[in-house]
Structures are given as structure tokens and as C-alpha cells.
Amino acid sequence: MRPTKRARSEEPESTSLPPKRQKACNSSVESDSSSPAQYYDSLSKIWLTKDALRELNRRNKKRGEELQREPEPPLPLSIRSYLPLDASRLSRNGGPDLCDLTGDNRQRHLKEDTGQRSKTPRTTTYTKTVSTEVYNRNFDQRMIDNMIYPADFFFPDGEEPPKPRNWEELRLMLMAPRPSLSLANFPEKDFKDFRRTNSRATSESTVKETVVPLIRGPLGNDYTSANVPFNNLKSLMTGPNHTAMPDLYYGAWPSQLNKVVREELSSFVVPSTADDRPCSPNFFLKVKGKHGSQEISERQA
């Protein structure tokens, strides 16, 4: 249950506490679509992806409109001095020498940029898929630029990034056997049922509805939430923020955290602007169906 806030008259006069965060105006939740120019300008290397091509087309179109608004340069006096009679005489002799105009592609580029190459406009329809557009090779590049390295990453000299300082502790935790997977708690029949359910779950939504509950088991006192945008966390990378939205995550009850800590460290421990969601998340899950992209799942991880 959400704790009741104190009235203003009961608050202490000390100004040491920071002001309450603004839900509607959070600078750390800027989306990529709102500032594509800043996003691509921040990359050390831009990969040829569909969204990168759309950004290039947007810039070319903008440049074409700027060129279209620029006044045309005046004609040289040598051209303006020609009379119709002179033009007729020149045409009989093959026309004027146009060597000086060779390579002047300004008008051709202008027509291409403004889409005037054909009398019939070509309409291109894009089907926007968030996963494929956001979690592409440019996302990989942005993580590397911010020293967040994907699995099996090697530097140009062949060296690997340093391992976490608690690597041995993590390794021992992963090696520990799980009692829930013992034959006493998970007999062969249950495993067969799980395999059958998993084989029939072809789509991502079916995996979340049928397979994930079997893996998760009874909730007990655990506090979880699903499909919640992490729009309150401070970005780990420079530039526009990629707002993560795990299919399932575990965290602490808001009442378990001290209110002062919750407010002062809001952008680090409170993932959502909805105050009643789990905070201090410590486990995240993102699933894919049988036809999901392995590359995207690795980048999301």
C-alpha cells in the first residue's frame, strides 16, 4: 500500500532534502525518436541500418529544402548577351561550349533530394518495429563508446575487457545447485510437461503466458512487475536514453526503502515514475519466441 505523504505544514524547515521529482518532465527519459540527430552525432561509427538511412534521408531532404530557398545566382553576362539569332546560329554549329558547366550537379542533386526524379511520386511504407530499430548495430556501437561491452567482446589488440571485481563471487553463485530442480521437487513428469509447453509456445506472448510462470514458480512474498518502462532511471550512456522495458522484473517493496533514500537516489533505485512499482530491481527477464532474433536478445541482455 502506498504510504501517505505528510502535509506541507508538517515538513521540517531544513532544505537539505531535494525537491520531489517531476514525473512529467524527466530529462533522463528522453527517447531516441525525439532527437535522432544528437543520437547519431554521438556515435563514433555509424552502421548502415534502416533507421540510419531514414535519418540520412531526413537530413538530405532538409538540405534540399534549404537549397530550394536559396536565390538562384544571376546569369553570366556572356549568356545574357546572346540574342535569339545568335542562338540559332550557334545551334547550327553544334551549340555553345558547355565545358565550364561540366560537373555542375546542383540542380540534379536538388531534384533528387526533393523527390522530383519521377513525375509519379514513390511512396515508401515503413513498418516500425521497436526491437529491430532500437537494438541494432548502432546500439552496439553506442554501448561500446560508453564502455559497456557485449559478451565475447575483444579490443583491436586482442585483449578482453577487465572482469568484474566480484567475478569469483558471481561464479560461485552460478555454480551452486538449485534445490528447486532436484528430482524430489521437479520430477520427470513435470519436466516432460514443461518441454511440451515450451515446444508449443511459438510466439513471444505465448512464452510469457505459459512458459514463464512454470519457470518462475509460486511468487510467495516476492514483489514483481511486468512490462513497465524504466523511464525514471538515469541513463548509463551519454546522449538520448534507451528506455528499457523488461517482460518481468523483481524488486523491493517501496515501503522497504527509507523515504529519504528513495527520494535522494530516485534515478538510481526507482526504475519507474509510478511510485508503487518494485524498486531496487535485482532480477530482469526478457523473453523471445522461437522466431525471435538472437542478436536483439543479446543486446537487450
mmCIF file of C-alpha atoms in Angstrom:
data_model
loop_
_atom_site.group_PDB
_atom_site.id
_atom_site.type_symbol
_atom_site.label_atom_id
_atom_site.label_comp_id
_atom_site.label_asym_id
_atom_site.label_seq_id
_atom_site.Cartn_x
_atom_site.Cartn_y
_atom_site.Cartn_z
ATOM 1 C CA MET A 1 0.000 0.000 0.000
ATOM 2 C CA ARG A 2 1.354 3.399 -0.939
ATOM 3 C CA PRO A 3 2.478 5.420 2.103
ATOM 4 C CA THR A 4 0.584 8.607 2.859
ATOM 5 C CA LYS A 5 2.551 11.774 2.233
ATOM 6 C CA ARG A 6 2.921 14.333 5.025
ATOM 7 C CA ALA A 7 1.218 17.679 4.747
ATOM 8 C CA ARG A 8 3.428 20.639 3.871
ATOM 9 C CA SER A 9 2.956 22.198 7.316
ATOM 10 C CA GLU A 10 4.437 19.091 8.957
ATOM 11 C CA GLU A 11 7.617 19.052 6.847
ATOM 12 C CA PRO A 12 10.829 20.206 8.563
ATOM 13 C CA GLU A 13 12.182 23.622 7.709
ATOM 14 C CA SER A 14 15.541 22.166 6.634
ATOM 15 C CA THR A 15 16.256 22.462 2.925
ATOM 16 C CA SER A 16 18.680 19.544 2.811
ATOM 17 C CA LEU A 17 16.183 17.283 1.065
ATOM 18 C CA PRO A 18 15.993 17.603 -2.714
ATOM 19 C CA PRO A 19 12.731 18.689 -4.334
ATOM 20 C CA LYS A 20 10.276 15.993 -5.330
ATOM 21 C CA ARG A 21 10.989 14.700 -8.806
ATOM 22 C CA GLN A 22 8.809 15.830 -11.648
ATOM 23 C CA LYS A 23 7.081 12.934 -13.325
ATOM 24 C CA ALA A 24 6.147 14.785 -16.460
ATOM 25 C CA CYS A 25 9.496 16.468 -17.076
ATOM 26 C CA ASN A 26 12.265 13.956 -16.517
ATOM 27 C CA SER A 27 15.341 14.748 -18.550
ATOM 28 C CA SER A 28 16.669 11.205 -18.222
ATOM 29 C CA VAL A 29 13.850 9.623 -20.179
ATOM 30 C CA GLU A 30 14.453 11.355 -23.495
ATOM 31 C CA SER A 31 13.506 8.983 -26.298
ATOM 32 C CA ASP A 32 15.636 8.311 -29.344
ATOM 33 C CA SER A 33 12.944 9.395 -31.769
ATOM 34 C CA SER A 34 12.818 12.901 -30.244
ATOM 35 C CA SER A 35 16.428 13.720 -31.128
ATOM 36 C CA PRO A 36 17.794 11.417 -33.851
ATOM 37 C CA ALA A 37 20.420 13.968 -34.884
ATOM 38 C CA GLN A 38 22.045 14.057 -31.435
ATOM 39 C CA TYR A 39 21.897 10.263 -31.226
ATOM 40 C CA TYR A 40 23.797 9.669 -34.461
ATOM 41 C CA ASP A 41 26.185 12.568 -33.903
ATOM 42 C CA SER A 42 27.225 10.939 -30.610
ATOM 43 C CA LEU A 43 28.343 7.685 -32.280
ATOM 44 C CA SER A 44 31.995 7.179 -33.162
ATOM 45 C CA LYS A 45 30.909 4.935 -36.039
ATOM 46 C CA ILE A 46 27.507 4.730 -37.739
ATOM 47 C CA TRP A 47 26.360 1.377 -39.118
ATOM 48 C CA LEU A 48 24.187 1.131 -42.216
ATOM 49 C CA THR A 49 20.789 0.332 -40.685
ATOM 50 C CA LYS A 50 17.254 1.247 -41.727
ATOM 51 C CA ASP A 51 16.860 3.927 -39.085
ATOM 52 C CA ALA A 52 20.262 5.390 -40.020
ATOM 53 C CA LEU A 53 19.141 5.597 -43.657
ATOM 54 C CA ARG A 54 15.932 7.346 -42.610
ATOM 55 C CA GLU A 55 17.977 9.877 -40.651
ATOM 56 C CA LEU A 56 20.199 10.421 -43.707
ATOM 57 C CA ASN A 57 17.124 10.939 -45.901
ATOM 58 C CA ARG A 58 15.740 13.406 -43.362
ATOM 59 C CA ARG A 59 18.943 15.426 -43.423
ATOM 60 C CA ASN A 60 19.160 15.310 -47.226
ATOM 61 C CA LYS A 61 15.567 16.457 -47.530
ATOM 62 C CA LYS A 62 16.197 19.305 -45.119
ATOM 63 C CA ARG A 63 19.286 20.320 -47.085
ATOM 64 C CA GLY A 64 17.300 20.155 -50.324
ATOM 65 C CA GLU A 65 14.665 22.478 -48.900
ATOM 66 C CA GLU A 66 17.390 24.897 -47.841
ATOM 67 C CA LEU A 67 18.911 24.845 -51.325
ATOM 68 C CA GLN A 68 15.494 25.393 -52.853
ATOM 69 C CA ARG A 69 15.018 28.531 -50.763
ATOM 70 C CA GLU A 70 18.404 29.955 -51.768
ATOM 71 C CA PRO A 71 18.175 32.565 -54.569
ATOM 72 C CA GLU A 72 19.452 31.438 -57.939
ATOM 73 C CA PRO A 73 22.725 33.101 -58.971
ATOM 74 C CA PRO A 74 22.414 35.666 -61.789
ATOM 75 C CA LEU A 75 23.247 34.522 -65.294
ATOM 76 C CA PRO A 76 26.692 35.464 -66.573
ATOM 77 C CA LEU A 77 26.789 38.477 -68.872
ATOM 78 C CA SER A 78 28.124 36.300 -71.645
ATOM 79 C CA ILE A 79 24.922 34.230 -71.617
ATOM 80 C CA ARG A 80 22.524 37.166 -71.204
ATOM 81 C CA SER A 81 24.114 38.945 -74.176
ATOM 82 C CA TYR A 82 23.114 36.204 -76.614
ATOM 83 C CA LEU A 83 20.245 37.150 -78.960
ATOM 84 C CA PRO A 84 17.795 34.580 -80.414
ATOM 85 C CA LEU A 85 19.562 34.989 -83.739
ATOM 86 C CA ASP A 86 22.894 34.166 -82.142
ATOM 87 C CA ALA A 87 21.351 31.104 -80.520
ATOM 88 C CA SER A 88 20.026 29.886 -83.869
ATOM 89 C CA ARG A 89 23.430 30.390 -85.465
ATOM 90 C CA LEU A 90 25.150 28.552 -82.620
ATOM 91 C CA SER A 91 22.739 25.641 -82.809
ATOM 92 C CA ARG A 92 23.627 25.065 -86.458
ATOM 93 C CA ASN A 93 27.281 24.794 -85.460
ATOM 94 C CA GLY A 94 26.721 22.328 -82.643
ATOM 95 C CA GLY A 95 25.759 24.762 -79.879
ATOM 96 C CA PRO A 96 27.881 26.665 -77.365
ATOM 97 C CA ASP A 97 30.818 25.186 -75.477
ATOM 98 C CA LEU A 98 29.464 23.812 -72.161
ATOM 99 C CA CYS A 99 32.764 22.626 -70.739
ATOM 100 C CA ASP A 100 32.559 25.229 -67.960
ATOM 101 C CA LEU A 101 29.302 23.674 -66.752
ATOM 102 C CA THR A 102 30.682 20.133 -66.562
ATOM 103 C CA GLY A 103 30.310 18.729 -63.066
ATOM 104 C CA ASP A 104 27.644 21.231 -62.005
ATOM 105 C CA ASN A 105 25.243 18.756 -60.397
ATOM 106 C CA ARG A 106 23.480 21.257 -58.164
ATOM 107 C CA GLN A 107 20.117 21.082 -59.896
ATOM 108 C CA ARG A 108 20.321 17.307 -60.304
ATOM 109 C CA HIS A 109 21.008 16.832 -56.584
ATOM 110 C CA LEU A 110 18.253 19.268 -55.724
ATOM 111 C CA LYS A 111 15.733 17.250 -57.710
ATOM 112 C CA GLU A 112 16.890 14.026 -56.114
ATOM 113 C CA ASP A 113 16.720 15.471 -52.593
ATOM 114 C CA THR A 114 13.236 16.868 -53.085
ATOM 115 C CA GLY A 115 11.916 13.706 -54.751
ATOM 116 C CA GLN A 116 11.444 15.176 -58.258
ATOM 117 C CA ARG A 117 13.220 12.482 -60.243
ATOM 118 C CA SER A 118 9.925 10.971 -61.330
ATOM 119 C CA LYS A 119 6.578 12.521 -62.191
ATOM 120 C CA THR A 120 4.862 9.805 -60.184
ATOM 121 C CA PRO A 121 5.866 10.110 -56.526
ATOM 122 C CA ARG A 122 7.066 6.912 -54.954
ATOM 123 C CA THR A 123 5.529 6.108 -51.603
ATOM 124 C CA THR A 124 7.532 4.004 -49.175
ATOM 125 C CA THR A 125 5.737 2.482 -46.219
ATOM 126 C CA TYR A 126 7.756 1.629 -43.131
ATOM 127 C CA THR A 127 6.614 -0.829 -40.517
ATOM 128 C CA LYS A 128 8.241 0.294 -37.294
ATOM 129 C CA THR A 129 9.484 -2.472 -35.036
ATOM 130 C CA VAL A 130 10.892 -1.138 -31.799
ATOM 131 C CA SER A 131 13.246 -4.047 -31.144
ATOM 132 C CA THR A 132 14.802 -4.171 -34.611
ATOM 133 C CA GLU A 133 15.189 -0.396 -34.901
ATOM 134 C CA VAL A 134 16.486 0.369 -31.417
ATOM 135 C CA TYR A 135 18.599 -2.699 -30.682
ATOM 136 C CA ASN A 136 20.640 -2.714 -33.877
ATOM 137 C CA ARG A 137 24.372 -2.419 -34.622
ATOM 138 C CA ASN A 138 24.325 1.291 -33.825
ATOM 139 C CA PHE A 139 23.076 0.395 -30.343
ATOM 140 C CA ASP A 140 26.069 -1.943 -30.051
ATOM 141 C CA GLN A 141 28.372 0.870 -31.113
ATOM 142 C CA ARG A 142 26.868 3.266 -28.600
ATOM 143 C CA MET A 143 27.364 0.784 -25.752
ATOM 144 C CA ILE A 144 30.995 0.233 -26.749
ATOM 145 C CA ASP A 145 31.571 4.000 -26.933
ATOM 146 C CA ASN A 146 30.272 4.203 -23.355
ATOM 147 C CA MET A 147 32.481 1.290 -22.194
ATOM 148 C CA ILE A 148 29.566 -1.151 -21.867
ATOM 149 C CA TYR A 149 30.923 -4.159 -23.709
ATOM 150 C CA PRO A 150 28.817 -7.034 -25.098
ATOM 151 C CA ALA A 151 29.615 -10.666 -24.430
ATOM 152 C CA ASP A 152 32.749 -12.027 -26.104
ATOM 153 C CA PHE A 153 33.985 -8.537 -26.949
ATOM 154 C CA PHE A 154 37.672 -8.104 -27.787
ATOM 155 C CA PHE A 155 39.650 -4.919 -28.275
ATOM 156 C CA PRO A 156 41.559 -4.438 -31.564
ATOM 157 C CA ASP A 157 44.759 -5.625 -29.856
ATOM 158 C CA GLY A 158 43.072 -8.905 -28.868
ATOM 159 C CA GLU A 159 42.672 -8.051 -25.182
ATOM 160 C CA GLU A 160 39.406 -8.599 -23.296
ATOM 161 C CA PRO A 161 37.680 -6.042 -21.056
ATOM 162 C CA PRO A 162 38.534 -6.492 -17.360
ATOM 163 C CA LYS A 163 36.276 -8.832 -15.405
ATOM 164 C CA PRO A 164 34.095 -7.529 -12.558
ATOM 165 C CA ARG A 165 35.813 -7.270 -9.188
ATOM 166 C CA ASN A 166 33.315 -9.732 -7.716
ATOM 167 C CA TRP A 167 33.745 -12.221 -10.574
ATOM 168 C CA GLU A 168 34.661 -15.150 -8.332
ATOM 169 C CA GLU A 169 31.676 -14.491 -6.093
ATOM 170 C CA LEU A 170 29.345 -14.444 -9.091
ATOM 171 C CA ARG A 171 30.862 -17.636 -10.491
ATOM 172 C CA LEU A 172 30.369 -19.498 -7.216
ATOM 173 C CA MET A 173 26.757 -18.338 -7.027
ATOM 174 C CA LEU A 174 26.083 -19.661 -10.531
ATOM 175 C CA MET A 175 27.712 -22.999 -9.721
ATOM 176 C CA ALA A 176 25.566 -23.563 -6.635
ATOM 177 C CA PRO A 177 22.911 -26.275 -7.208
ATOM 178 C CA ARG A 178 19.265 -25.260 -7.143
ATOM 179 C CA PRO A 179 17.085 -27.308 -4.774
ATOM 180 C CA SER A 180 14.034 -26.495 -6.883
ATOM 181 C CA LEU A 181 15.481 -28.577 -9.747
ATOM 182 C CA SER A 182 16.088 -31.718 -7.703
ATOM 183 C CA LEU A 183 14.162 -34.854 -8.648
ATOM 184 C CA ALA A 184 12.200 -34.596 -5.407
ATOM 185 C CA ASN A 185 10.877 -31.131 -6.277
ATOM 186 C CA PHE A 186 10.907 -31.425 -10.057
ATOM 187 C CA PRO A 187 10.108 -34.996 -11.159
ATOM 188 C CA GLU A 188 10.490 -36.324 -14.674
ATOM 189 C CA LYS A 189 6.770 -35.921 -15.408
ATOM 190 C CA ASP A 190 6.879 -32.193 -14.605
ATOM 191 C CA PHE A 191 9.923 -31.790 -16.810
ATOM 192 C CA LYS A 192 8.103 -33.547 -19.657
ATOM 193 C CA ASP A 193 5.115 -31.226 -19.236
ATOM 194 C CA PHE A 194 7.441 -28.234 -19.280
ATOM 195 C CA ARG A 195 9.099 -29.422 -22.505
ATOM 196 C CA ARG A 196 5.697 -29.924 -24.119
ATOM 197 C CA THR A 197 4.528 -26.436 -23.133
ATOM 198 C CA ASN A 198 7.774 -24.889 -24.312
ATOM 199 C CA SER A 199 7.622 -26.638 -27.693
ATOM 200 C CA ARG A 200 4.124 -25.259 -28.337
ATOM 201 C CA ALA A 201 4.994 -21.686 -27.385
ATOM 202 C CA THR A 202 5.993 -20.211 -30.734
ATOM 203 C CA SER A 203 5.276 -16.527 -30.141
ATOM 204 C CA GLU A 204 6.753 -14.188 -27.552
ATOM 205 C CA SER A 205 3.377 -13.548 -25.941
ATOM 206 C CA THR A 206 2.726 -17.288 -25.574
ATOM 207 C CA VAL A 207 6.113 -17.778 -23.925
ATOM 208 C CA LYS A 208 5.286 -15.082 -21.378
ATOM 209 C CA GLU A 209 1.833 -16.507 -20.678
ATOM 210 C CA THR A 210 2.608 -20.231 -20.475
ATOM 211 C CA VAL A 211 6.348 -20.892 -20.071
ATOM 212 C CA VAL A 212 7.495 -18.088 -17.778
ATOM 213 C CA PRO A 213 5.013 -18.949 -14.966
ATOM 214 C CA LEU A 214 6.386 -22.513 -14.897
ATOM 215 C CA ILE A 215 9.943 -21.229 -14.552
ATOM 216 C CA ARG A 216 9.019 -18.578 -12.019
ATOM 217 C CA GLY A 217 7.026 -20.822 -9.729
ATOM 218 C CA PRO A 218 4.994 -19.527 -6.769
ATOM 219 C CA LEU A 219 5.585 -15.857 -6.036
ATOM 220 C CA GLY A 220 5.375 -16.010 -2.263
ATOM 221 C CA ASN A 221 6.451 -12.663 -0.820
ATOM 222 C CA ASP A 222 8.412 -11.672 -3.920
ATOM 223 C CA TYR A 223 7.375 -8.380 -5.497
ATOM 224 C CA THR A 224 7.363 -8.433 -9.296
ATOM 225 C CA SER A 225 6.032 -6.357 -12.143
ATOM 226 C CA ALA A 226 5.801 -6.840 -15.898
ATOM 227 C CA ASN A 227 6.044 -4.620 -18.979
ATOM 228 C CA VAL A 228 6.937 -1.495 -17.003
ATOM 229 C CA PRO A 229 9.049 1.125 -18.838
ATOM 230 C CA PHE A 230 12.145 2.056 -16.846
ATOM 231 C CA ASN A 231 11.593 5.748 -17.550
ATOM 232 C CA ASN A 232 12.958 7.141 -14.282
ATOM 233 C CA LEU A 233 16.453 5.653 -14.210
ATOM 234 C CA LYS A 234 19.484 7.744 -15.062
ATOM 235 C CA SER A 235 20.983 6.624 -18.345
ATOM 236 C CA LEU A 236 24.231 4.665 -18.274
ATOM 237 C CA MET A 237 25.161 6.139 -21.647
ATOM 238 C CA THR A 238 25.605 9.658 -22.960
ATOM 239 C CA GLY A 239 23.047 11.114 -25.332
ATOM 240 C CA PRO A 240 19.391 10.094 -25.704
ATOM 241 C CA ASN A 241 18.220 7.346 -23.405
ATOM 242 C CA HIS A 242 17.038 3.891 -24.454
ATOM 243 C CA THR A 243 14.110 3.207 -22.142
ATOM 244 C CA ALA A 244 14.245 -0.455 -21.179
ATOM 245 C CA MET A 245 11.048 -2.411 -20.565
ATOM 246 C CA PRO A 246 11.663 -5.931 -19.218
ATOM 247 C CA ASP A 247 8.957 -8.547 -19.556
ATOM 248 C CA LEU A 248 9.363 -9.307 -15.849
ATOM 249 C CA TYR A 249 11.482 -7.957 -13.032
ATOM 250 C CA TYR A 250 11.863 -8.466 -9.305
ATOM 251 C CA GLY A 251 12.490 -5.750 -6.757
ATOM 252 C CA ALA A 252 11.807 -4.491 -3.261
ATOM 253 C CA TRP A 253 8.573 -3.083 -1.918
ATOM 254 C CA PRO A 254 8.764 0.743 -1.855
ATOM 255 C CA SER A 255 7.943 0.685 1.860
ATOM 256 C CA GLN A 256 11.123 -1.322 2.478
ATOM 257 C CA LEU A 257 13.292 1.621 1.427
ATOM 258 C CA ASN A 258 13.814 4.665 3.577
ATOM 259 C CA LYS A 259 11.851 7.580 2.166
ATOM 260 C CA VAL A 260 14.855 9.917 2.204
ATOM 261 C CA VAL A 261 16.974 7.343 0.362
ATOM 262 C CA ARG A 262 14.155 6.756 -2.097
ATOM 263 C CA GLU A 263 13.982 10.454 -2.939
ATOM 264 C CA GLU A 264 17.698 11.255 -2.975
ATOM 265 C CA LEU A 265 18.616 8.191 -5.060
ATOM 266 C CA SER A 266 15.422 8.147 -7.080
ATOM 267 C CA SER A 267 17.092 7.984 -10.503
ATOM 268 C CA PHE A 268 19.224 5.023 -9.360
ATOM 269 C CA VAL A 269 16.837 2.819 -7.350
ATOM 270 C CA VAL A 270 13.312 3.713 -8.562
ATOM 271 C CA PRO A 271 13.009 2.483 -12.164
ATOM 272 C CA SER A 272 9.505 3.774 -12.944
ATOM 273 C CA THR A 273 7.749 7.085 -12.430
ATOM 274 C CA ALA A 274 4.918 5.024 -10.943
ATOM 275 C CA ASP A 275 5.832 5.030 -7.246
ATOM 276 C CA ASP A 276 4.033 1.782 -6.419
ATOM 277 C CA ARG A 277 6.203 -0.379 -8.712
ATOM 278 C CA PRO A 278 9.062 -2.520 -7.359
ATOM 279 C CA CYS A 279 12.200 -0.502 -6.638
ATOM 280 C CA SER A 280 15.861 -1.506 -6.349
ATOM 281 C CA PRO A 281 15.366 -4.107 -9.116
ATOM 282 C CA ASN A 282 17.715 -7.076 -8.830
ATOM 283 C CA PHE A 283 16.453 -9.514 -11.480
ATOM 284 C CA PHE A 284 15.251 -8.856 -15.035
ATOM 285 C CA LEU A 285 13.749 -11.130 -17.663
ATOM 286 C CA LYS A 286 13.264 -10.515 -21.371
ATOM 287 C CA VAL A 287 11.911 -13.366 -23.492
ATOM 288 C CA LYS A 288 11.762 -14.158 -27.185
ATOM 289 C CA GLY A 289 9.670 -16.578 -29.200
ATOM 290 C CA LYS A 290 11.071 -19.304 -31.431
ATOM 291 C CA HIS A 291 11.403 -16.891 -34.315
ATOM 292 C CA GLY A 292 12.847 -14.059 -32.257
ATOM 293 C CA SER A 293 16.219 -12.548 -33.056
ATOM 294 C CA GLN A 294 19.145 -13.869 -31.040
ATOM 295 C CA GLU A 295 21.143 -10.705 -31.761
ATOM 296 C CA ILE A 296 18.409 -8.493 -30.313
ATOM 297 C CA SER A 297 18.049 -10.662 -27.214
ATOM 298 C CA GLU A 298 21.813 -10.456 -26.583
ATOM 299 C CA ARG A 299 21.772 -6.672 -26.911
ATOM 300 C CA GLN A 300 18.808 -6.384 -24.580
ATOM 301 C CA ALA A 301 20.606 -8.561 -22.044
#
